[in-house]
């Protein structure tokens, strides 16, 4: 739609200009630092940082209905910078000019209603937001779009060149970082650190394909993360891990889109989210609180965070009595929800702060953490994908979490759940295949249900001639092959012959 066809009262606001009063807030000493450079820890005390807008109250000068109409109309505007996560520019990173925004097709992922057969099996109606349909096939593109737009802004404003962007990853962060960095050409080069053998071959192929420098390190993600932290302390690099608070801002867009998909009515909804490094859950809570405070949504939804029993520090923290909780990292064991296999989540201090704020505004029964086992995760993924969905193991973890929350009575079947399928099924397809072939080693502790397994069938051709590569088949041989194969397949499927 052309700009002049929009309603007159919205026209001046369609393409936002930079605004707000962004700055880094230290979660430990409370210092505030200017946003004109990239910071990952507090220069005064080393604490974890969050980005806040000290002029956020300006968003309340307009009624919630104004923002709802503006964001809905923006979906019809053909302005690439506003087509992705920056649809919500005023709430997200209002300091970044639209001319510096990088848009590679991220965001606005579909929300798909689970077919009723599947809903009946689970015992509640639910939707799945298909985050695997982002450009690098996971939600990490949301945060990377914000972080690389900010980096692009700084590179241009400060004439930087030869910036080296680094991250450690359980697979998807590096895929997204490499993709977005590669769109900036010469100015930014990316280097990624991966725990060897702990990312899937598909995830490894992504940064390689995007031209990043890929380092494989022994150990698990937490070990690679420590090395990246050392690199960012001692050397001039741009850090793209979720310590980078711009990523958290980008990931808030998930919450804004969920609100938009349900006409900004979230009171009777439950958001189910898998938790690894706790960046995503932090961003979702933060986004919901911003939308609520500006009256864009009618109320705050319930949140159910999910962890595998094999990587559950966040679960263990929240299961202790309120007021007497103690955080301790855990040593992770192999989990099929490998992208969330993190024992010492970097964003934990942010989550602790935001979940307390969330419970203060939404009530004490608004934020839960459940844990699920590996068998339930695999069965959740396989069941979902047999019913029209394409969820990854972490999406399976969400489905298992929905069942667990229903079982524990944390939510009731009358509530509507929205599951975060954080990546595409194809990234984690090796876990599916290993399950089907009965070789999902005992290290994962998965009990296989033969009813969920699926294997290709070989077609019994007897003495029939067989096509060979590079050789033409005689017509009678082809006829014999086709007829033998069709007969064998019809038998296998139990097909009735036409009268
Ligand atoms: C990163 C990731 C997670 C975990 O998100 P955090 O922000 O680290 O908690 C879950 N699923 C997928 C597919 C991921 O890539
Ligand atoms: Zn500090």
Short mmCIF file of C-alpha atoms and ligand atoms in Angstrom, two decimals:
data_model
loop_
_atom_site.label_atom_id
_atom_site.label_comp_id
_atom_site.label_asym_id
_atom_site.label_seq_id
_atom_site.Cartn_x
_atom_site.Cartn_y
_atom_site.Cartn_z
CA UNK A 1 0.00 0.00 0.00
CA UNK A 2 1.29 3.48 -0.87
CA UNK A 3 2.00 5.88 1.99
CA UNK A 4 -0.66 8.36 0.89
CA UNK A 5 -3.37 5.70 1.12
CA UNK A 6 -2.87 5.22 4.87
CA UNK A 7 -5.19 6.94 7.37
CA UNK A 8 -4.20 10.57 7.87
CA UNK A 9 -3.62 10.28 11.63
CA UNK A 10 -1.09 7.45 11.09
CA UNK A 11 0.81 8.94 8.14
CA UNK A 12 3.31 10.98 10.21
CA UNK A 13 4.20 7.90 12.27
CA UNK A 14 4.52 5.21 9.61
CA UNK A 15 8.28 5.61 9.16
CA UNK A 16 9.74 6.39 12.61
CA UNK A 17 12.73 8.67 13.13
CA UNK A 18 15.32 7.91 15.84
CA UNK A 19 14.02 8.66 19.32
CA UNK A 20 13.96 7.47 22.91
CA UNK A 21 16.81 7.66 25.39
CA UNK A 22 18.59 4.32 25.17
CA UNK A 23 21.41 3.36 27.50
CA UNK A 24 23.07 0.39 29.14
CA UNK A 25 22.01 -0.30 32.73
CA UNK A 26 24.27 -2.42 34.90
CA UNK A 27 22.36 -5.09 36.82
CA UNK A 28 25.01 -5.14 39.56
CA UNK A 29 26.12 -1.56 40.37
CA UNK A 30 23.28 0.30 38.70
CA UNK A 31 25.60 2.50 36.58
CA UNK A 32 24.23 3.77 33.29
CA UNK A 33 26.41 3.92 30.18
CA UNK A 34 25.85 5.73 26.87
CA UNK A 35 24.76 3.57 23.91
CA UNK A 36 27.30 4.95 21.42
CA UNK A 37 29.57 1.90 21.59
CA UNK A 38 29.14 -1.84 22.03
CA UNK A 39 29.35 -2.96 25.65
CA UNK A 40 28.88 -6.46 26.98
CA UNK A 41 29.73 -6.02 30.64
CA UNK A 42 29.71 -2.96 32.87
CA UNK A 43 32.93 -0.91 32.48
CA UNK A 44 32.64 0.07 36.17
CA UNK A 45 32.09 -3.34 37.78
CA UNK A 46 31.96 -6.10 35.13
CA UNK A 47 28.25 -6.77 35.74
CA UNK A 48 25.72 -7.92 33.11
CA UNK A 49 23.99 -5.14 31.17
CA UNK A 50 20.47 -4.49 29.96
CA UNK A 51 19.43 -1.81 27.50
CA UNK A 52 16.60 0.42 28.61
CA UNK A 53 14.89 3.49 27.25
CA UNK A 54 14.74 6.17 29.94
CA UNK A 55 12.17 8.01 27.91
CA UNK A 56 9.89 5.02 27.50
CA UNK A 57 7.01 6.86 29.15
CA UNK A 58 6.61 8.83 25.92
CA UNK A 59 5.01 5.67 24.50
CA UNK A 60 2.18 6.16 26.99
CA UNK A 61 1.35 9.55 25.54
CA UNK A 62 -0.58 7.65 22.90
CA UNK A 63 -3.36 5.21 23.76
CA UNK A 64 -2.80 1.48 23.24
CA UNK A 65 -5.26 1.60 20.35
CA UNK A 66 -2.90 3.97 18.48
CA UNK A 67 0.01 1.52 18.65
CA UNK A 68 -2.19 -1.41 17.68
CA UNK A 69 -3.44 0.40 14.58
CA UNK A 70 0.04 1.68 13.71
CA UNK A 71 1.69 -1.78 13.93
CA UNK A 72 -1.14 -3.44 12.02
CA UNK A 73 -0.98 -0.83 9.26
CA UNK A 74 2.82 -1.10 9.07
CA UNK A 75 2.37 -4.67 7.87
CA UNK A 76 1.00 -3.19 4.64
CA UNK A 77 3.87 -0.76 4.18
CA UNK A 78 6.53 -1.71 1.63
CA UNK A 79 9.51 -0.42 3.55
CA UNK A 80 12.12 -3.20 3.98
CA UNK A 81 13.55 -1.74 7.21
CA UNK A 82 10.12 -2.09 8.84
CA UNK A 83 9.20 -5.49 7.46
CA UNK A 84 11.00 -7.52 10.13
CA UNK A 85 11.53 -7.04 13.84
CA UNK A 86 11.71 -3.24 13.41
CA UNK A 87 7.96 -3.13 12.76
CA UNK A 88 8.06 -2.41 16.49
CA UNK A 89 10.89 0.16 16.23
CA UNK A 90 9.60 2.48 18.98
CA UNK A 91 9.55 -0.35 21.56
CA UNK A 92 12.64 -2.21 20.34
CA UNK A 93 15.72 -0.09 19.55
CA UNK A 94 14.38 3.40 18.77
CA UNK A 95 17.88 4.92 18.54
CA UNK A 96 18.74 3.04 15.33
CA UNK A 97 17.90 5.00 12.15
CA UNK A 98 15.92 3.02 9.60
CA UNK A 99 18.69 3.62 7.05
CA UNK A 100 21.02 1.40 9.14
CA UNK A 101 18.55 -1.44 9.69
CA UNK A 102 19.49 -4.79 8.21
CA UNK A 103 16.55 -6.86 7.06
CA UNK A 104 17.12 -10.38 5.70
CA UNK A 105 13.57 -11.67 5.98
CA UNK A 106 13.43 -12.37 9.72
CA UNK A 107 10.37 -12.15 11.93
CA UNK A 108 6.63 -12.38 11.29
CA UNK A 109 6.80 -16.14 11.46
CA UNK A 110 3.52 -18.02 11.12
CA UNK A 111 1.42 -19.03 14.12
CA UNK A 112 -0.16 -22.39 13.29
CA UNK A 113 -3.08 -23.93 15.18
CA UNK A 114 -2.41 -27.52 16.16
CA UNK A 115 -4.85 -29.86 14.39
CA UNK A 116 -7.61 -31.13 16.70
CA UNK A 117 -6.30 -34.72 16.64
CA UNK A 118 -3.05 -33.51 18.15
CA UNK A 119 -4.82 -31.13 20.57
CA UNK A 120 -6.95 -34.05 21.78
CA UNK A 121 -3.89 -36.23 22.33
CA UNK A 122 -2.30 -33.48 24.40
CA UNK A 123 -5.46 -32.43 26.22
CA UNK A 124 -5.57 -28.73 25.31
CA UNK A 125 -5.85 -26.43 22.32
CA UNK A 126 -2.58 -24.88 21.31
CA UNK A 127 -0.75 -22.95 18.64
CA UNK A 128 2.85 -23.19 17.50
CA UNK A 129 4.87 -20.18 16.36
CA UNK A 130 7.14 -21.52 13.65
CA UNK A 131 10.44 -19.80 14.36
CA UNK A 132 12.23 -22.22 12.03
CA UNK A 133 10.90 -20.11 9.17
CA UNK A 134 13.41 -17.36 9.89
CA UNK A 135 16.26 -16.94 7.33
CA UNK A 136 18.83 -19.08 9.17
CA UNK A 137 16.00 -21.32 10.41
CA UNK A 138 15.90 -20.27 14.08
CA UNK A 139 14.66 -17.39 16.24
CA UNK A 140 18.28 -16.24 16.73
CA UNK A 141 17.84 -14.13 13.56
CA UNK A 142 15.62 -11.73 15.53
CA UNK A 143 18.39 -10.79 17.94
CA UNK A 144 21.02 -10.80 15.23
CA UNK A 145 18.99 -8.38 13.09
CA UNK A 146 19.03 -5.90 16.00
CA UNK A 147 22.67 -6.48 16.99
CA UNK A 148 23.99 -6.23 13.43
CA UNK A 149 21.82 -3.19 12.66
CA UNK A 150 23.39 -1.50 15.69
CA UNK A 151 26.87 -2.62 14.61
CA UNK A 152 26.16 -1.35 11.11
CA UNK A 153 25.05 1.96 12.62
CA UNK A 154 28.30 2.27 14.60
CA UNK A 155 30.48 1.21 11.67
CA UNK A 156 28.92 3.92 9.54
CA UNK A 157 28.85 6.65 12.18
CA UNK A 158 32.37 6.03 13.45
CA UNK A 159 33.95 4.97 10.16
CA UNK A 160 35.08 1.63 11.54
CA UNK A 161 36.47 -1.07 9.35
CA UNK A 162 37.83 -4.57 9.80
CA UNK A 163 35.50 -5.32 12.71
CA UNK A 164 35.76 -8.94 13.85
CA UNK A 165 32.48 -10.22 15.27
CA UNK A 166 32.74 -13.34 17.46
CA UNK A 167 30.36 -15.67 19.23
CA UNK A 168 30.20 -19.09 20.87
CA UNK A 169 27.20 -21.15 20.04
CA UNK A 170 25.16 -24.31 20.48
CA UNK A 171 24.75 -23.98 16.70
CA UNK A 172 22.03 -21.48 15.90
CA UNK A 173 23.66 -18.29 17.20
CA UNK A 174 26.67 -18.87 14.97
CA UNK A 175 24.46 -19.64 11.97
CA UNK A 176 22.60 -16.36 12.46
CA UNK A 177 25.72 -14.32 13.31
CA UNK A 178 27.57 -15.56 10.23
CA UNK A 179 24.59 -14.89 7.98
CA UNK A 180 23.96 -11.33 9.16
CA UNK A 181 27.66 -10.45 9.25
CA UNK A 182 28.08 -11.75 5.71
CA UNK A 183 25.46 -9.26 4.52
CA UNK A 184 27.71 -6.37 5.65
CA UNK A 185 30.52 -7.26 3.26
CA UNK A 186 34.09 -6.21 4.00
CA UNK A 187 33.45 -4.07 7.07
CA UNK A 188 32.55 -6.96 9.38
CA UNK A 189 34.07 -10.44 9.45
CA UNK A 190 32.68 -13.12 11.70
CA UNK A 191 34.41 -15.85 13.67
CA UNK A 192 32.44 -18.50 15.53
CA UNK A 193 33.47 -20.94 18.26
CA UNK A 194 31.62 -24.24 18.40
CA UNK A 195 31.88 -27.14 20.85
CA UNK A 196 33.17 -29.95 18.62
CA UNK A 197 30.56 -32.63 17.97
CA UNK A 198 27.91 -30.72 19.96
CA UNK A 199 26.24 -29.00 17.03
CA UNK A 200 24.40 -30.77 14.23
CA UNK A 201 26.01 -31.11 10.76
CA UNK A 202 23.33 -28.77 9.38
CA UNK A 203 24.22 -26.12 11.95
CA UNK A 204 27.94 -26.51 11.22
CA UNK A 205 27.28 -26.11 7.50
CA UNK A 206 25.62 -22.73 8.00
CA UNK A 207 28.52 -20.52 9.20
CA UNK A 208 30.84 -22.37 6.79
CA UNK A 209 28.50 -21.55 3.92
CA UNK A 210 28.25 -17.91 5.01
CA UNK A 211 32.05 -17.62 4.86
CA UNK A 212 32.72 -17.24 8.59
CA UNK A 213 35.90 -18.49 10.25
CA UNK A 214 34.80 -21.51 12.27
CA UNK A 215 36.76 -22.83 15.27
CA UNK A 216 35.89 -26.17 16.85
CA UNK A 217 36.79 -26.48 20.55
CA UNK A 218 36.71 -29.41 22.95
CA UNK A 219 34.08 -29.38 25.71
CA UNK A 220 30.49 -28.14 25.76
CA UNK A 221 28.98 -24.72 25.02
CA UNK A 222 29.79 -23.36 28.48
CA UNK A 223 33.52 -23.95 27.80
CA UNK A 224 33.44 -22.19 24.41
CA UNK A 225 31.55 -19.32 26.02
CA UNK A 226 34.36 -18.79 28.54
CA UNK A 227 36.88 -18.52 25.69
CA UNK A 228 34.72 -15.97 23.88
CA UNK A 229 34.43 -13.94 27.08
CA UNK A 230 38.22 -13.92 27.37
CA UNK A 231 38.53 -12.80 23.73
CA UNK A 232 36.11 -9.94 24.31
CA UNK A 233 37.93 -8.86 27.50
CA UNK A 234 41.42 -8.87 26.01
CA UNK A 235 40.98 -8.08 22.32
CA UNK A 236 39.08 -5.72 20.07
CA UNK A 237 36.14 -7.78 18.91
CA UNK A 238 32.41 -7.30 18.62
CA UNK A 239 30.69 -9.93 20.75
CA UNK A 240 27.51 -11.40 19.28
CA UNK A 241 26.59 -13.74 22.13
CA UNK A 242 23.53 -12.94 24.18
CA UNK A 243 25.75 -10.99 26.58
CA UNK A 244 25.31 -8.47 23.79
CA UNK A 245 22.17 -6.76 25.07
CA UNK A 246 21.10 -5.57 21.59
CA UNK A 247 20.22 -9.18 20.81
CA UNK A 248 17.79 -9.29 23.69
CA UNK A 249 16.03 -6.23 22.24
CA UNK A 250 15.64 -7.91 18.85
CA UNK A 251 14.21 -11.02 20.44
CA UNK A 252 11.51 -8.98 22.17
CA UNK A 253 9.86 -8.92 18.75
CA UNK A 254 8.68 -12.49 19.38
CA UNK A 255 6.42 -11.19 22.16
CA UNK A 256 5.17 -8.28 20.05
CA UNK A 257 4.29 -10.59 17.17
CA UNK A 258 2.48 -13.06 19.42
CA UNK A 259 0.42 -10.14 20.72
CA UNK A 260 -0.32 -8.98 17.20
CA UNK A 261 -1.29 -12.49 16.06
CA UNK A 262 -3.92 -12.68 18.79
CA UNK A 263 -5.31 -9.18 18.29
CA UNK A 264 -3.40 -7.97 21.36
CA UNK A 265 -5.51 -10.10 23.67
CA UNK A 266 -3.20 -12.24 25.81
CA UNK A 267 -5.05 -12.52 29.12
CA UNK A 268 -6.15 -16.14 28.70
CA UNK A 269 -2.98 -17.24 26.88
CA UNK A 270 0.03 -19.25 28.02
CA UNK A 271 3.40 -18.81 26.32
CA UNK A 272 5.58 -21.91 26.46
CA UNK A 273 9.29 -21.30 25.87
CA UNK A 274 12.37 -23.57 26.00
CA UNK A 275 15.24 -22.17 28.06
CA UNK A 276 18.97 -22.58 27.46
CA UNK A 277 21.07 -19.43 27.90
CA UNK A 278 17.87 -17.65 29.04
CA UNK A 279 18.17 -14.85 26.48
CA UNK A 280 14.95 -15.66 24.72
CA UNK A 281 12.78 -15.95 27.83
CA UNK A 282 14.29 -12.70 29.15
CA UNK A 283 13.44 -10.92 25.92
CA UNK A 284 9.90 -12.26 25.87
CA UNK A 285 9.22 -11.11 29.45
CA UNK A 286 10.73 -7.71 28.70
CA UNK A 287 8.67 -7.26 25.52
CA UNK A 288 5.44 -8.28 27.23
CA UNK A 289 6.05 -5.85 30.09
CA UNK A 290 6.71 -2.97 27.67
CA UNK A 291 3.53 -3.70 25.70
CA UNK A 292 1.53 -4.01 28.90
CA UNK A 293 2.80 -0.77 30.41
CA UNK A 294 1.86 1.07 27.21
CA UNK A 295 -1.60 -0.58 27.24
CA UNK A 296 -0.96 -2.22 23.87
CA UNK A 297 -2.13 -5.61 25.26
CA UNK A 298 -5.13 -6.29 27.50
CA UNK A 299 -3.10 -8.12 30.14
CA UNK A 300 -0.08 -10.31 30.71
CA UNK A 301 -0.17 -13.97 29.66
CA UNK A 302 1.03 -16.85 31.78
CA UNK A 303 4.57 -18.02 31.02
CA UNK A 304 5.79 -21.61 31.24
CA UNK A 305 9.54 -21.98 30.73
CA UNK A 306 10.79 -25.48 29.93
CA UNK A 307 14.13 -27.16 30.56
CA UNK A 308 15.47 -30.66 30.01
CA UNK A 309 16.23 -32.55 33.23
CA UNK A 310 19.75 -32.82 31.82
CA UNK A 311 20.37 -29.06 31.69
CA UNK A 312 18.06 -27.56 34.32
CA UNK A 313 19.72 -24.81 36.40
CA UNK A 314 16.80 -22.43 35.84
CA UNK A 315 14.25 -25.07 36.87
CA UNK A 316 16.23 -25.86 40.03
CA UNK A 317 16.39 -22.18 40.96
CA UNK A 318 12.67 -21.49 40.62
CA UNK A 319 11.58 -24.66 42.40
CA UNK A 320 13.04 -23.30 45.64
CA UNK A 321 10.79 -21.28 47.94
CA UNK A 322 10.32 -17.63 46.96
CA UNK A 323 12.65 -15.35 48.91
CA UNK A 324 15.10 -18.13 49.64
CA UNK A 325 16.36 -19.08 46.19
CA UNK A 326 19.94 -19.92 45.41
CA UNK A 327 21.38 -20.07 41.89
CA UNK A 328 23.95 -22.73 41.05
CA UNK A 329 25.22 -23.78 37.62
CA UNK A 330 24.87 -27.47 36.73
CA UNK A 331 27.12 -29.82 34.72
CA UNK A 332 25.03 -30.70 31.67
CA UNK A 333 24.47 -34.22 30.35
CA UNK A 334 23.83 -34.93 26.65
CA UNK A 335 20.38 -33.73 25.63
CA UNK A 336 18.50 -33.96 22.34
CA UNK A 337 17.39 -30.38 23.03
CA UNK A 338 21.00 -29.59 22.25
CA UNK A 339 20.46 -25.90 21.48
CA UNK A 340 19.35 -25.44 25.10
CA UNK A 341 22.00 -27.68 26.65
CA UNK A 342 23.51 -25.00 28.87
CA UNK A 343 24.48 -25.41 32.51
CA UNK A 344 25.35 -21.81 33.36
CA UNK A 345 23.01 -19.48 31.45
CA UNK A 346 24.61 -16.13 30.68
CA UNK A 347 21.31 -14.25 30.91
CA UNK A 348 20.28 -15.77 34.24
CA UNK A 349 20.70 -12.46 36.19
CA UNK A 350 18.48 -10.72 33.62
CA UNK A 351 15.86 -13.45 33.93
CA UNK A 352 15.86 -13.30 37.74
CA UNK A 353 15.29 -9.54 37.60
CA UNK A 354 12.59 -9.67 34.93
CA UNK A 355 10.66 -12.65 36.29
CA UNK A 356 10.37 -10.81 39.63
CA UNK A 357 9.02 -7.72 37.84
CA UNK A 358 6.70 -9.93 35.82
CA UNK A 359 5.28 -11.65 38.88
CA UNK A 360 4.80 -8.26 40.53
CA UNK A 361 2.72 -7.03 37.58
CA UNK A 362 0.97 -10.21 36.51
CA UNK A 363 0.56 -12.01 39.83
CA UNK A 364 2.34 -14.90 41.49
CA UNK A 365 0.78 -17.60 39.32
CA UNK A 366 2.05 -16.04 36.10
CA UNK A 367 5.55 -17.52 35.74
CA UNK A 368 6.46 -21.20 35.99
CA UNK A 369 9.39 -23.40 35.05
CA UNK A 370 8.91 -27.11 34.35
CA UNK A 371 11.43 -29.82 33.53
CA UNK A 372 10.92 -32.70 31.11
CA UNK A 373 12.87 -35.85 30.22
CA UNK A 374 14.51 -36.76 26.94
CA UNK A 375 11.90 -39.36 25.98
CA UNK A 376 9.12 -36.78 26.35
CA UNK A 377 11.09 -34.27 24.24
CA UNK A 378 11.60 -36.74 21.39
CA UNK A 379 7.98 -37.93 21.51
CA UNK A 380 6.77 -34.31 21.54
CA UNK A 381 8.77 -33.51 18.42
CA UNK A 382 7.78 -36.68 16.54
CA UNK A 383 4.08 -36.32 17.44
CA UNK A 384 3.99 -32.68 16.34
CA UNK A 385 5.68 -33.45 13.04
CA UNK A 386 3.16 -36.21 12.32
CA UNK A 387 0.46 -33.56 12.48
CA UNK A 388 1.40 -30.89 10.00
CA UNK A 389 4.14 -29.16 11.97
CA UNK A 390 7.92 -28.92 11.45
CA UNK A 391 9.26 -28.47 14.96
CA UNK A 392 12.79 -29.03 16.23
CA UNK A 393 13.76 -30.90 19.39
CA UNK A 394 13.31 -27.67 21.38
CA UNK A 395 9.81 -27.38 19.91
CA UNK A 396 9.28 -30.96 21.09
CA UNK A 397 10.51 -29.82 24.49
CA UNK A 398 7.75 -27.16 24.47
CA UNK A 399 5.10 -29.75 23.70
CA UNK A 400 6.46 -31.94 26.50
CA UNK A 401 6.39 -28.84 28.73
CA UNK A 402 2.75 -28.19 27.85
CA UNK A 403 1.88 -31.76 28.86
CA UNK A 404 3.88 -31.42 32.08
CA UNK A 405 2.23 -28.09 32.97
CA UNK A 406 -1.24 -29.57 32.35
CA UNK A 407 -0.28 -32.63 34.42
CA UNK A 408 0.93 -30.48 37.31
CA UNK A 409 -2.20 -28.31 37.13
CA UNK A 410 -0.17 -25.16 36.42
CA UNK A 411 -2.46 -24.50 33.47
CA UNK A 412 -5.94 -25.76 32.62
CA UNK A 413 -7.30 -27.11 29.32
CA UNK A 414 -9.44 -23.95 28.99
CA UNK A 415 -6.33 -21.81 28.48
CA UNK A 416 -4.76 -21.45 25.03
CA UNK A 417 -1.07 -22.26 24.83
CA UNK A 418 1.36 -20.82 22.27
CA UNK A 419 4.46 -22.96 21.84
CA UNK A 420 7.76 -21.57 20.63
CA UNK A 421 9.21 -23.93 18.04
CA UNK A 422 12.56 -22.20 18.13
CA UNK A 423 14.15 -23.75 15.03
CA UNK A 424 13.33 -25.78 11.95
CA UNK A 425 12.97 -29.56 12.22
CA UNK A 426 15.61 -30.07 9.52
CA UNK A 427 18.38 -28.62 11.71
CA UNK A 428 17.90 -31.45 14.20
CA UNK A 429 16.91 -34.21 11.81
CA UNK A 430 19.80 -36.44 12.92
CA UNK A 431 18.05 -36.96 16.27
CA UNK A 432 14.89 -38.04 14.47
CA UNK A 433 16.81 -40.45 12.26
CA UNK A 434 18.78 -41.91 15.15
CA UNK A 435 15.47 -42.48 16.99
CA UNK A 436 13.94 -44.17 13.95
CA UNK A 437 16.99 -46.39 13.50
CA UNK A 438 17.05 -47.32 17.19
CA UNK A 439 20.54 -45.85 17.70
CA UNK A 440 19.79 -42.81 19.84
CA UNK A 441 22.50 -44.02 22.20
CA UNK A 442 21.91 -44.70 25.85
CA UNK A 443 23.86 -41.48 26.56
CA UNK A 444 20.63 -39.55 25.85
CA UNK A 445 18.44 -41.81 28.02
CA UNK A 446 15.68 -41.97 25.42
CA UNK A 447 13.25 -44.89 25.46
CA UNK A 448 12.15 -45.58 21.88
CA UNK A 449 8.47 -46.06 21.06
CA UNK A 450 8.39 -48.32 17.96
CA UNK A 451 5.01 -46.86 16.98
CA UNK A 452 6.67 -43.51 16.34
CA UNK A 453 9.55 -44.90 14.29
CA UNK A 454 9.50 -44.71 10.51
CA UNK A 455 11.94 -46.29 8.05
CA UNK A 456 12.06 -46.45 4.24
CA UNK A 457 10.84 -49.74 2.78
CA UNK A 458 12.86 -51.55 0.12
CA UNK A 459 10.86 -52.61 -2.93
CA UNK A 460 11.10 -56.34 -3.72
CA UNK A 461 11.76 -56.51 -7.49
CA UNK A 462 12.59 -60.22 -7.91
CA UNK A 463 14.29 -60.87 -11.25
CA UNK A 464 13.02 -57.64 -12.89
CA UNK A 465 15.57 -55.51 -14.79
CA UNK A 466 16.90 -52.53 -12.84
CA UNK A 467 17.65 -49.01 -14.13
CA UNK A 468 21.36 -48.21 -14.04
CA UNK A 469 22.82 -44.70 -14.02
CA UNK A 470 24.01 -43.51 -17.43
CA UNK A 471 22.48 -46.43 -19.34
CA UNK A 472 19.35 -46.22 -21.46
CA UNK A 473 16.82 -48.98 -20.75
CA UNK A 474 15.23 -51.01 -23.55
CA UNK A 475 11.45 -50.31 -23.69
CA UNK A 476 10.54 -53.90 -22.69
CA UNK A 477 12.99 -53.81 -19.75
CA UNK A 478 11.52 -50.52 -18.56
CA UNK A 479 8.03 -51.98 -18.82
CA UNK A 480 9.11 -55.04 -16.79
CA UNK A 481 10.71 -52.84 -14.10
CA UNK A 482 7.72 -50.48 -13.81
CA UNK A 483 5.25 -53.30 -13.62
CA UNK A 484 7.23 -55.26 -10.99
CA UNK A 485 7.77 -52.16 -8.86
CA UNK A 486 4.12 -51.03 -9.08
CA UNK A 487 2.94 -54.52 -8.13
CA UNK A 488 5.26 -54.72 -5.13
CA UNK A 489 4.26 -51.25 -3.87
CA UNK A 490 0.54 -51.96 -4.33
CA UNK A 491 0.94 -55.15 -2.29
CA UNK A 492 2.86 -53.36 0.43
CA UNK A 493 0.15 -50.66 0.65
CA UNK A 494 -2.71 -53.16 0.32
CA UNK A 495 -4.14 -51.29 -2.68
CA UNK A 496 -7.30 -52.60 -4.36
CA UNK A 497 -7.16 -52.87 -8.17
CA UNK A 498 -9.55 -50.62 -10.17
CA UNK A 499 -12.60 -52.45 -11.54
C1 LIG B 1 19.29 -20.70 21.38
C2 LIG B 1 18.21 -21.68 21.26
C3 LIG B 1 17.38 -22.02 22.34
C4 LIG B 1 17.60 -21.48 23.72
O1 LIG B 1 17.34 -20.10 23.81
P1 LIG B 1 18.09 -19.23 24.92
O2 LIG B 1 17.85 -17.84 24.55
O3 LIG B 1 19.52 -19.63 24.87
O4 LIG B 1 17.46 -19.63 26.22
C5 LIG B 1 16.35 -22.90 22.13
N1 LIG B 1 16.13 -23.45 20.91
C6 LIG B 1 16.90 -23.14 19.85
C7 LIG B 1 16.61 -23.80 18.55
C8 LIG B 1 17.96 -22.26 19.99
O5 LIG B 1 18.73 -21.99 18.93
ZN1 LIG B 2 28.28 -2.16 37.08
#
